[in-house]
């Protein structure tokens, strides 16, 4: 069985290798001391070679409970999307406990500022930028897609034209933290502070509105209970604005496999994201 799976992986890798791409790594999008407090952070760009016209752009934000993870783990995602004619950007952002949630959201907005200003040089279309993320990254993607306040802080307009959420955490972090009643200093409170006002300000559910960019929302049916509950609450509110949402439930998927499945390009999740990005006007 192991030998059989190895052969399959080799075939899949070979099938994705025919289309040439360029990988530009560790590009600084935010200098040390930005806004007086933020650290230097980088991103990687995966772009098809010899594109004939500006291509749609996907900016991906990794998960890790807001306190771990890195862009290096997701090169497979960037390469596979780039080989399907999507310029893909994978970012790093400040992590807890050194930084808190508002700093993460500002850094995410700053990365999108860099993309909007520079992606043409990599064959991307700055008028078609989709932000995406898994888990905590899905939370940040939703937050900046729905709330313009982080872009207002940078004195720019939001360049986000769509959002693809992959098993996003924290869509109603206020409700979650109120019910958990954590002691001060526990992990999530190091990220979201002890202030309930911050919990609400960084919960996308409370800022839904009629002018939101389109969203693809994916969830695993066997993911963490907190994500199941938070997403259910989010979808109930979201349907007030989008009665027929682009909502995909993969009933047998757990949280980590919701991202691992993107190793397999013919899979339906890969096709959902690919098609969503390409259909953004």
XYZ file of C-alpha atoms in Angstrom:
281
model
C 0.000 0.000 0.000
C 2.794 2.440 0.893
C 4.554 1.716 -2.408
C 1.257 2.228 -4.274
C 0.640 5.590 -2.590
C 4.203 6.646 -3.353
C 3.697 5.898 -7.039
C 0.477 7.943 -7.040
C 2.233 10.918 -5.435
C 5.043 10.742 -7.999
C 2.546 10.684 -10.848
C 0.646 13.623 -9.393
C 3.843 15.587 -8.879
C 4.915 14.897 -12.444
C 1.527 15.898 -13.820
C 1.843 19.281 -12.103
C 5.387 19.891 -13.289
C 4.810 20.449 -16.994
C 3.795 24.092 -16.722
C 6.737 26.297 -15.794
C 6.479 28.663 -12.868
C 8.727 31.151 -11.114
C 9.043 31.313 -7.349
C 10.136 34.569 -5.723
C 10.841 34.046 -2.039
C 11.190 36.149 1.101
C 10.080 39.445 -0.368
C 9.672 42.031 2.378
C 6.202 43.554 2.357
C 6.487 45.237 5.775
C 9.572 46.865 7.252
C 10.599 46.606 10.906
C 8.796 49.242 12.982
C 5.895 49.764 10.578
C 3.182 51.778 12.362
C 5.623 52.033 15.240
C 5.251 48.448 16.428
C 5.064 45.843 13.695
C 7.948 43.546 12.723
C 9.495 42.949 9.341
C 7.546 40.307 7.432
C 7.916 38.593 4.076
C 5.890 36.812 1.434
C 6.491 34.356 -1.407
C 5.110 34.736 -4.934
C 4.350 31.804 -7.247
C 3.689 32.848 -10.840
C 3.268 31.042 -14.170
C 5.964 31.667 -16.744
C 5.124 33.440 -19.999
C 1.599 34.541 -19.075
C -0.162 36.151 -22.037
C -2.324 38.491 -19.975
C -2.667 39.626 -16.356
C -3.833 36.667 -14.272
C -6.069 36.479 -11.200
C -4.295 36.626 -7.858
C -4.760 34.494 -4.741
C -3.253 35.667 -1.436
C -3.087 32.834 1.101
C -2.790 33.192 4.896
C -1.640 30.163 6.868
C -3.275 28.774 9.984
C -1.779 27.772 13.317
C -4.090 29.116 16.064
C -2.659 32.617 15.511
C 0.553 31.538 17.246
C 2.394 29.168 14.860
C 2.869 28.283 11.199
C 4.838 29.796 8.339
C 4.583 30.457 4.633
C 7.254 27.830 3.897
C 4.838 25.005 4.682
C 2.501 25.975 1.867
C 4.754 26.027 -1.159
C 2.788 23.061 -2.552
C -0.345 25.211 -2.572
C 1.370 28.111 -4.327
C 2.941 25.889 -6.958
C -0.261 24.025 -7.745
C -2.326 27.189 -8.073
C 0.342 28.861 -10.205
C 0.310 25.892 -12.571
C -3.398 26.582 -13.029
C -2.716 30.180 -14.124
C -3.316 31.845 -10.763
C -0.573 34.093 -9.396
C -0.380 32.980 -5.772
C 1.078 34.874 -2.835
C 1.698 33.219 0.535
C 2.389 35.511 3.461
C 3.834 35.392 6.938
C 2.333 37.608 9.631
C 3.104 38.498 13.274
C 2.253 35.716 15.707
C 1.062 35.476 19.295
C 2.137 35.864 22.067
C 4.547 38.567 20.857
C 1.761 40.242 18.865
C -1.988 40.422 19.185
C -4.855 40.085 16.761
C -5.089 43.714 15.649
C -1.409 43.641 14.632
C -2.057 40.471 12.614
C -4.972 42.081 10.788
C -2.941 45.221 10.035
C -0.075 43.106 8.708
C -2.505 41.198 6.504
C -3.832 44.479 5.109
C -0.263 45.650 4.532
C 0.536 42.481 2.579
C -2.471 43.135 0.363
C -1.270 46.707 -0.120
C 2.044 45.307 -1.371
C 0.250 42.876 -3.672
C -1.987 45.566 -5.144
C 1.041 47.783 -5.816
C 3.478 45.151 -7.111
C 1.719 42.085 -8.459
C 1.619 43.340 -12.051
C 5.369 42.758 -12.128
C 4.687 39.044 -11.564
C 1.926 38.755 -14.165
C -0.968 39.301 -11.763
C -4.020 41.512 -12.129
C -4.331 43.983 -9.226
C -8.036 44.311 -10.001
C -8.634 40.610 -9.230
C -7.208 39.833 -5.792
C -8.799 37.044 -3.751
C -7.722 36.617 -0.142
C -7.812 33.117 1.341
C -6.764 31.259 4.446
C -7.104 28.090 6.481
C -8.105 28.049 10.160
C -6.713 31.196 11.838
C -5.705 32.360 8.366
C -9.317 32.000 7.274
C -10.318 34.249 10.148
C -7.857 36.941 9.033
C -8.973 36.585 5.428
C -12.618 37.066 6.432
C -11.781 39.967 8.703
C -9.967 42.039 6.078
C -12.452 41.093 3.362
C -15.417 42.267 5.423
C -13.930 45.191 7.374
C -12.248 48.112 5.618
C -10.962 49.571 8.882
C -7.523 47.969 8.519
C -7.084 49.440 5.057
C -8.366 52.785 6.346
C -5.494 52.712 8.853
C -3.105 52.408 5.894
C -4.926 55.201 4.035
C -5.831 52.947 1.129
C -8.890 51.322 -0.374
C -9.381 47.613 0.053
C -8.080 45.718 -3.000
C -9.959 42.541 -2.024
C -12.353 41.345 -4.728
C -13.162 37.973 -3.181
C -12.461 35.687 -0.220
C -12.065 31.899 -0.034
C -12.315 30.601 3.536
C -11.037 27.091 4.257
C -12.324 25.766 7.591
C -12.002 29.214 9.085
C -11.708 29.638 12.850
C -12.834 32.634 14.874
C -15.704 33.892 12.731
C -17.542 34.667 15.982
C -14.663 34.878 18.431
C -16.673 37.100 20.773
C -19.322 34.428 21.351
C -16.652 31.751 21.753
C -14.582 33.658 24.304
C -17.564 34.817 26.327
C -18.725 31.211 26.681
C -15.274 29.778 27.375
C -14.686 32.266 30.203
C -10.925 31.734 30.100
C -8.655 32.945 32.880
C -6.529 35.954 31.848
C -3.251 34.929 30.238
C -4.522 31.767 28.543
C -3.541 31.159 24.941
C -6.454 32.720 23.058
C -6.526 35.728 25.366
C -2.842 36.357 24.660
C -3.949 36.748 21.054
C -7.308 38.459 21.474
C -6.555 40.352 24.734
C -8.758 40.366 27.827
C -10.997 43.063 26.332
C -14.425 41.890 25.075
C -14.554 44.960 22.824
C -11.536 43.617 20.925
C -13.156 40.186 20.693
C -16.171 41.748 18.979
C -14.107 44.108 16.800
C -12.189 41.138 15.404
C -15.167 38.822 14.901
C -16.217 39.042 11.227
C -19.814 38.045 11.987
C -20.603 41.443 13.510
C -19.509 43.428 10.449
C -21.343 41.723 7.617
C -22.824 44.182 5.123
C -24.353 44.433 1.691
C -21.207 45.508 -0.164
C -19.000 42.582 0.839
C -16.899 40.920 -1.852
C -18.129 37.457 -2.881
C -17.062 34.587 -0.649
C -16.437 30.887 -1.037
C -16.878 29.293 2.391
C -15.668 25.719 2.922
C -15.940 23.645 6.086
C -15.198 20.085 7.132
C -18.103 18.165 8.597
C -15.797 16.589 11.193
C -13.798 19.685 12.051
C -13.442 21.125 15.560
C -16.745 21.798 17.371
C -15.806 25.471 17.861
C -15.416 25.908 14.094
C -18.665 24.065 13.393
C -20.562 26.270 15.834
C -18.885 29.524 14.797
C -19.404 28.850 11.105
C -23.056 27.925 11.652
C -23.641 31.215 13.447
C -21.743 33.079 10.740
C -23.738 31.467 7.939
C -27.059 32.275 9.604
C -26.065 35.947 9.670
C -24.408 35.876 6.244
C -27.593 34.603 4.577
C -29.331 37.844 5.525
C -27.054 39.493 2.949
C -26.358 36.585 0.582
C -29.408 34.317 0.497
C -27.680 31.725 -1.731
C -24.125 31.543 -0.387
C -21.267 29.671 -2.039
C -21.016 27.284 0.905
C -19.347 23.887 0.662
C -19.501 21.236 3.398
C -17.125 18.282 3.067
C -18.901 15.981 5.455
C -16.102 13.509 6.172
C -13.222 15.987 6.410
C -11.453 16.967 9.626
C -9.655 20.247 10.178
C -6.120 19.455 9.000
C -7.238 17.350 6.004
C -9.227 20.369 4.825
C -5.849 21.847 3.853
C -3.903 18.682 3.096
C -6.406 17.824 0.349
C -4.933 20.607 -1.799
C -1.992 18.316 -2.487
C -4.358 16.614 -4.916
C -5.077 19.005 -7.777
C -7.904 16.987 -9.385
C -9.791 17.073 -6.072
C -13.050 18.973 -5.784
C -11.786 21.417 -3.146
C -8.928 22.453 -5.402
C -11.379 22.932 -8.267
C -13.740 24.958 -6.090
C -11.031 27.430 -5.125
C -9.494 27.520 -8.596
C -12.825 28.207 -10.282
C -13.880 30.761 -7.673
C -10.660 32.753 -8.165
C -10.860 32.610 -11.957
C -14.490 33.695 -12.033
C -13.885 36.890 -10.044
C -14.413 39.885 -12.331
